mmCIF file of C-alpha atoms in Angstrom:
data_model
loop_
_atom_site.group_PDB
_atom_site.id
_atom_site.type_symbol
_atom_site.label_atom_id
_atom_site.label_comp_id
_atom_site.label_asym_id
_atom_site.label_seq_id
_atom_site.Cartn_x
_atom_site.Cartn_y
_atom_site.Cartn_z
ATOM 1 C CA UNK A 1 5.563 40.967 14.740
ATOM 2 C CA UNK A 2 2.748 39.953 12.277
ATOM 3 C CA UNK A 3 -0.869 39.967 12.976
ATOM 4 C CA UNK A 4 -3.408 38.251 11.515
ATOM 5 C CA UNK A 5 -6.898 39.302 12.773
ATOM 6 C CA UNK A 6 -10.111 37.566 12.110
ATOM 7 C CA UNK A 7 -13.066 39.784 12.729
ATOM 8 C CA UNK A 8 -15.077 37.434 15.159
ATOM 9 C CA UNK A 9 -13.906 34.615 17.203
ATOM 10 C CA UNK A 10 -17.343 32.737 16.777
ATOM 11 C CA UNK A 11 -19.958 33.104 15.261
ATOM 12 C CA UNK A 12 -23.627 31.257 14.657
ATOM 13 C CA UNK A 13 -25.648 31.536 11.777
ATOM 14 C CA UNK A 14 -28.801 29.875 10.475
ATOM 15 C CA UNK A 15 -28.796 27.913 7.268
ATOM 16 C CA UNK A 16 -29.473 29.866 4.014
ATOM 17 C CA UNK A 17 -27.791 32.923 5.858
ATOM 18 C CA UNK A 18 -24.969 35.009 3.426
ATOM 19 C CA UNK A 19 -21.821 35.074 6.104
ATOM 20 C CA UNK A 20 -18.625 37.039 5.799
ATOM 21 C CA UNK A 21 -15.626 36.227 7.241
ATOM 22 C CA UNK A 22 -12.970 39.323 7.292
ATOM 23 C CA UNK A 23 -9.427 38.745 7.617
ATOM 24 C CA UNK A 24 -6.832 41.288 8.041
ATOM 25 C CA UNK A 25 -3.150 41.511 8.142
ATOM 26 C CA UNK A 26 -0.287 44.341 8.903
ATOM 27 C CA UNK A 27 2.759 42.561 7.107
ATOM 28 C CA UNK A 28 2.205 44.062 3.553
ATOM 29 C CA UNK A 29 1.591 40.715 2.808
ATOM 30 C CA UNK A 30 1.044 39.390 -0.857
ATOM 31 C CA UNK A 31 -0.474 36.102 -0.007
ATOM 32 C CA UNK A 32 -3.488 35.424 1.951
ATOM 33 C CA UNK A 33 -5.324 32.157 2.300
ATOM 34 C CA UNK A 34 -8.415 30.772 3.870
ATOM 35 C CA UNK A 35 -8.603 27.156 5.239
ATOM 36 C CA UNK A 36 -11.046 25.396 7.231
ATOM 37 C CA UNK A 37 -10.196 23.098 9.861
ATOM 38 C CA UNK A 38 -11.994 19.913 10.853
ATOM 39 C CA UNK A 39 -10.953 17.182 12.896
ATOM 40 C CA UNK A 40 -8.951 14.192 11.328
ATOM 41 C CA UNK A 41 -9.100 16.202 8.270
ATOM 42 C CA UNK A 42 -6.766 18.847 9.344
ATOM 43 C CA UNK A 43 -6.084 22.209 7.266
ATOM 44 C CA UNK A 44 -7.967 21.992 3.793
ATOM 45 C CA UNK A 45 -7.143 24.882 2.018
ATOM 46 C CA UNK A 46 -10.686 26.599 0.295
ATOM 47 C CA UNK A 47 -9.206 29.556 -1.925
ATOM 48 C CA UNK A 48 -6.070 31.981 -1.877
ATOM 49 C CA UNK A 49 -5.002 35.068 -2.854
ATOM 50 C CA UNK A 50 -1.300 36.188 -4.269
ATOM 51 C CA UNK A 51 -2.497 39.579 -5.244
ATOM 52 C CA UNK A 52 -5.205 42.142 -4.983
ATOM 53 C CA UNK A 53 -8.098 41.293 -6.472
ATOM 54 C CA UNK A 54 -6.411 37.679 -7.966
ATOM 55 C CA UNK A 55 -7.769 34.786 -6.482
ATOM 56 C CA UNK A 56 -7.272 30.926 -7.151
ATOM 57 C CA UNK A 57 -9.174 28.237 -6.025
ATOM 58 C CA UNK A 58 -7.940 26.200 -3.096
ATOM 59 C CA UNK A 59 -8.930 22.463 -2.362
ATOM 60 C CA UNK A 60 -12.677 22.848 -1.409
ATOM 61 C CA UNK A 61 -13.805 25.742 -2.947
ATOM 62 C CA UNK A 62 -17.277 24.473 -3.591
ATOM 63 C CA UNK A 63 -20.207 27.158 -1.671
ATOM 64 C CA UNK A 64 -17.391 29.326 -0.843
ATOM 65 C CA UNK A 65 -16.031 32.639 -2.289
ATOM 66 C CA UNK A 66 -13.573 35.168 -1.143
ATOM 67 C CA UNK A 67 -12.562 38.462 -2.701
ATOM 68 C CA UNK A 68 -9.423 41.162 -1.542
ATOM 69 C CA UNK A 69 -10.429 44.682 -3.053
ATOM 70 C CA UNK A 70 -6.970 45.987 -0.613
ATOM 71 C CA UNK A 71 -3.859 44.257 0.082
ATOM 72 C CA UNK A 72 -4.070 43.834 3.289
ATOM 73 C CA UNK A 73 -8.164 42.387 3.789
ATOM 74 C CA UNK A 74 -9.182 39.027 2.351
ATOM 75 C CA UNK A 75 -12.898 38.370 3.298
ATOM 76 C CA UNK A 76 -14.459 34.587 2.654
ATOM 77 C CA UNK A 77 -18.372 34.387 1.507
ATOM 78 C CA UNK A 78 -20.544 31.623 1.995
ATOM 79 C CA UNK A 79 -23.171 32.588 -0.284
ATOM 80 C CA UNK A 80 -26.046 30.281 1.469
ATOM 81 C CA UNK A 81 -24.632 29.235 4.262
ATOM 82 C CA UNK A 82 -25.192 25.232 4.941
ATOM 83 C CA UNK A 83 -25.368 22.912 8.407
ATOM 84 C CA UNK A 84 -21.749 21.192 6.596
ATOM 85 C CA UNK A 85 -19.932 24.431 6.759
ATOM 86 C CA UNK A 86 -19.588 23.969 10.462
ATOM 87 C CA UNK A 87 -15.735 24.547 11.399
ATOM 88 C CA UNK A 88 -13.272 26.486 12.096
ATOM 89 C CA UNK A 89 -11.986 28.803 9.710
ATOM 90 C CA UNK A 90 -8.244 30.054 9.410
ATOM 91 C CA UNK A 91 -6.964 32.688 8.002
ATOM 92 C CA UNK A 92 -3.022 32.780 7.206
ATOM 93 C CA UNK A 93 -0.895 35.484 4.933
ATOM 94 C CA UNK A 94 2.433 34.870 3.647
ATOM 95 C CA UNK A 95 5.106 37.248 1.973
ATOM 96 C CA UNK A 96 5.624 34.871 -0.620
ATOM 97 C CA UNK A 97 3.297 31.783 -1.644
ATOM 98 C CA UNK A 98 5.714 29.464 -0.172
ATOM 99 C CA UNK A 99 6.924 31.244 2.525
ATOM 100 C CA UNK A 100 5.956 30.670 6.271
ATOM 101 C CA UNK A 101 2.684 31.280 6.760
ATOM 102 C CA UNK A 102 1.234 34.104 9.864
ATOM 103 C CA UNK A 103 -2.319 32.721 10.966
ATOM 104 C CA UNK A 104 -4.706 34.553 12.510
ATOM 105 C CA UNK A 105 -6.796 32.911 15.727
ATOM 106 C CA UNK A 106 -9.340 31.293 13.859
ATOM 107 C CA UNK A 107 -13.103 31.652 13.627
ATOM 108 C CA UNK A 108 -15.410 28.991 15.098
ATOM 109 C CA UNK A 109 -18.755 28.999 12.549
ATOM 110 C CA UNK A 110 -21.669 27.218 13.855
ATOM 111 C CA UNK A 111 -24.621 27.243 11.295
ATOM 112 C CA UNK A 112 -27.839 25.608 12.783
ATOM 113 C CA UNK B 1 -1.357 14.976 -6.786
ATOM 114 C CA UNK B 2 1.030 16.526 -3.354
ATOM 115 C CA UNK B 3 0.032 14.819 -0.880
ATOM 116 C CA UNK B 4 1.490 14.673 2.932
ATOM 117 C CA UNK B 5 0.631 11.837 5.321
ATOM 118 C CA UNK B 6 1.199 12.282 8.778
ATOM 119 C CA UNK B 7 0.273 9.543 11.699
ATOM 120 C CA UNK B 8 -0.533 9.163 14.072
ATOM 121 C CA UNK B 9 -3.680 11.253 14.294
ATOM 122 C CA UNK B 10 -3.655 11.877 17.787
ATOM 123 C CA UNK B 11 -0.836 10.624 20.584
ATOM 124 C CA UNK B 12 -0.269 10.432 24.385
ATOM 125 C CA UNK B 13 3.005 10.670 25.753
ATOM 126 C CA UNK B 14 4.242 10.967 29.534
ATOM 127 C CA UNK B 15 5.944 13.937 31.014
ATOM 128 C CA UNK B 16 9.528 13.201 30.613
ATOM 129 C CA UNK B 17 8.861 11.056 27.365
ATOM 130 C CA UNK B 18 10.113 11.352 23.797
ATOM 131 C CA UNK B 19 7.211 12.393 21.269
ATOM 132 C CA UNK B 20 6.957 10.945 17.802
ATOM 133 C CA UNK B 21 5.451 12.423 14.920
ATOM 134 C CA UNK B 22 5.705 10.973 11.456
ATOM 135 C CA UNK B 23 4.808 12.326 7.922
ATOM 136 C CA UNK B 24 5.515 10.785 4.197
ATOM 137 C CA UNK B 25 5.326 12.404 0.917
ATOM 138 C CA UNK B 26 5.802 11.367 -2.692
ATOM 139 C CA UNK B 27 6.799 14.250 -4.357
ATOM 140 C CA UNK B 28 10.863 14.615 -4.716
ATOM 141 C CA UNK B 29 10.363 18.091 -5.905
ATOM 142 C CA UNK B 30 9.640 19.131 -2.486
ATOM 143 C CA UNK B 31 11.901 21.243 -0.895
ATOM 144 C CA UNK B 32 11.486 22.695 2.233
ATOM 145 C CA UNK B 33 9.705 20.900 5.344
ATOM 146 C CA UNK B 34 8.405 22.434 7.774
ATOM 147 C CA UNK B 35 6.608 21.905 11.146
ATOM 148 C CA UNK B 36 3.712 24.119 12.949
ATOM 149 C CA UNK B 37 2.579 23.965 16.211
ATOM 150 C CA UNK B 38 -1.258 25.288 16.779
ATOM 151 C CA UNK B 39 -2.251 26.053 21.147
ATOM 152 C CA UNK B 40 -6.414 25.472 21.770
ATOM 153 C CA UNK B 41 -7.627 28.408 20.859
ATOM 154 C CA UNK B 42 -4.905 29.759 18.575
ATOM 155 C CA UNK B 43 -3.846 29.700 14.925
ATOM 156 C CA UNK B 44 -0.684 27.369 14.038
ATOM 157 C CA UNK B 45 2.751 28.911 14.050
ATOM 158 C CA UNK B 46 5.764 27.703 12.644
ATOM 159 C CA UNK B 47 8.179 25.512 14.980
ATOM 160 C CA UNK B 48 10.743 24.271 13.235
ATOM 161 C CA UNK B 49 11.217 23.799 9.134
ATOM 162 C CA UNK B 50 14.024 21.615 7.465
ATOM 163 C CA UNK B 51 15.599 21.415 4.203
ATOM 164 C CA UNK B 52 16.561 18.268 2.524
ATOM 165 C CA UNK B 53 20.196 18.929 2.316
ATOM 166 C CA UNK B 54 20.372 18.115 5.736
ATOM 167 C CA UNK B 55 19.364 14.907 7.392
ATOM 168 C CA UNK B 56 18.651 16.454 10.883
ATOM 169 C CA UNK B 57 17.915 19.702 12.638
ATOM 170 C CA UNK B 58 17.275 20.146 16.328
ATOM 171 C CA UNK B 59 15.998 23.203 18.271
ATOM 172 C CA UNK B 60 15.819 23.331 22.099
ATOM 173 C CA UNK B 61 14.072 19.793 22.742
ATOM 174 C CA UNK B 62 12.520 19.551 18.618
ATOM 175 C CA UNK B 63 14.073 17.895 16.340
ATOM 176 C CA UNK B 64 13.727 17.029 12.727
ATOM 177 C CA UNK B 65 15.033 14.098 11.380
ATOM 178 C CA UNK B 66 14.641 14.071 7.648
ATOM 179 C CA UNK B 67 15.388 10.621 5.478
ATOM 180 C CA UNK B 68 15.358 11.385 1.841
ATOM 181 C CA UNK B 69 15.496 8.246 0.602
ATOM 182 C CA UNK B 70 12.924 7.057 2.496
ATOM 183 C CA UNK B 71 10.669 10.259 1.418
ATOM 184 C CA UNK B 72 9.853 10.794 5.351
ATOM 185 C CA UNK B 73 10.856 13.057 8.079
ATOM 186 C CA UNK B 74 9.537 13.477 11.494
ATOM 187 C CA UNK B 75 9.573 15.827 14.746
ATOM 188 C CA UNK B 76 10.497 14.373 17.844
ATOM 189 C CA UNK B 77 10.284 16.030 20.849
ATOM 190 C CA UNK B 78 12.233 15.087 23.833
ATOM 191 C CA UNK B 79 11.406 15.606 27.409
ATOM 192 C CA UNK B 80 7.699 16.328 27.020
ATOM 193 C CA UNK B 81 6.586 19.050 28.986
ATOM 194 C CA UNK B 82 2.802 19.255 29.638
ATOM 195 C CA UNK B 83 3.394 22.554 27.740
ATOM 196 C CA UNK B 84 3.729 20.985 24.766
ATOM 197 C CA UNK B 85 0.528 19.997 24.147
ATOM 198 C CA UNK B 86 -0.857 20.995 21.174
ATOM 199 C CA UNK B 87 -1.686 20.245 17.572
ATOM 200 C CA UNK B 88 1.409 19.501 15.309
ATOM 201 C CA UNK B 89 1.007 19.782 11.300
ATOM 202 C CA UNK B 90 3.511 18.813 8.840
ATOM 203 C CA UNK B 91 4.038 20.243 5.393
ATOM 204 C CA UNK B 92 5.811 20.400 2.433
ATOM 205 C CA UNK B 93 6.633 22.890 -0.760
ATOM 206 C CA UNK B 94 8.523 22.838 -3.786
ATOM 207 C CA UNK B 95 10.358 26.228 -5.001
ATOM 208 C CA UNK B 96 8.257 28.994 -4.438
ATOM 209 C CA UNK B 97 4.874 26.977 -4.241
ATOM 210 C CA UNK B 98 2.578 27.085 -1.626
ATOM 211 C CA UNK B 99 2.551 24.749 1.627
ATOM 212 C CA UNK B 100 0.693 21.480 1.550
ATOM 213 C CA UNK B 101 -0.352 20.282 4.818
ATOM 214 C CA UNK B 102 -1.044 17.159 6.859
ATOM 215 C CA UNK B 103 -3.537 16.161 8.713
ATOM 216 C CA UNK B 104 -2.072 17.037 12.080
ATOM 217 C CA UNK B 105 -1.904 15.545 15.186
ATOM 218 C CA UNK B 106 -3.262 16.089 18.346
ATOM 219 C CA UNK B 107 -0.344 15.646 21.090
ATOM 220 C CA UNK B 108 -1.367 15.536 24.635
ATOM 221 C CA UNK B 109 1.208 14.984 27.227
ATOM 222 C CA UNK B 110 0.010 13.817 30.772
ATOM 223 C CA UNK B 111 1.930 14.024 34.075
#
């Protein structure tokens, strides 16, 4: 079976804060792909990754950025972490980039 | 740009019923539809996809129906079981690109 792990579950930071979200998968897995999901608005897709170390900007990309130095972690950075980047953030990997897509259990951000 | 448009955004149906879900797209390129199913608490997981060669496909009590023509295709699930409950997303590709996503819908079935 695939996992998709997400390092915490939830987490609360304060505004300004530098957060890292780690995301790790045991598929061998060339995709990975961060969304964040908010109610009405459903998934909205902020960057992916079909490679190590490639990276392409996703739908909202703006205050976010991710990097994969290994195949198999993809970490999201919010460089200054703001009160609007309360959500919940998914991670998902895929074999190929339109294949079906494993997510992991989601992180619930809270930033006061 | 590829857009997917699902409705309703959230639903009630009663144990027993038949659940509706609807989506809509606009590109004819796409090629492969398929449905996820996220639990509280839990990432989405695929239920059920659909290609367009095919104007229905039914699993257990989901089915798609898929109208080409129409650009629309929808899940309906019969016999709602409390345990279906859940968030249900739509989405659509084209060749080897990735998914694009509805909104989702929040489907709550009550005894």
């Amino acid at each position: 079976d695939v996992k998709v792990t997400q390092s915490s579950r939830y987490l609360v930071k304060r505004t300004g804060e530098k957060v890292f979200l780690e995301c790790v998968q045991d598929m061998d897995h060339e995709n990975m792909f961060w969304y964040r999901q908010d109610p009405g608005l459903g998934l909205r897709l902020i960057y992916f990754s079909y490679d190590v170390k490639m990276k392409e900007k996703g739908d909202i990309p703006e205050g976010y950025s991710v990097s994969r130095e290994k195949k198999e972690r993809f970490s999201l950075i919010l460089e200054s972490a703001s009160t609007n980047q309360t959500s919940m953030y998914l991670c998902a990997s895929s074999f190929g980039r339109g294949d079906t897509q494993y997510f992991g259990p989601g992180t619930r951000l809270t930033v006061l | 740009q590829q857009q997917v448009k699902q409705s309703p955004q959230s639903l009630i149906v009663q144990k027993g019923g038949i659940s509706i879900i609807n989506c809509a797209y606009e590109n004819t390129a796409f090629d492969y539809f398929p449905w996820y199913q996220q639990f509280p608490g839990k990432g989405p997981a695929l239920l059920i996809a659909i290609r367009p060669d095919v104007s229905e496909k039914k699993e257990g009590r989901f089915t798609i129906s898929f109208n080409k023509s129409a650009k629309q295709f929808s899940l309906h699930i019969m016999d709602s079981q409390p345990g279906d409950s859940a968030t249900y997303f739509c989405a659509a590709r084209f060749g080897n690109e990735k998914l694009t996503f509805g909104t989702g819908t929040r489907l709550t079935i009550i005894p």
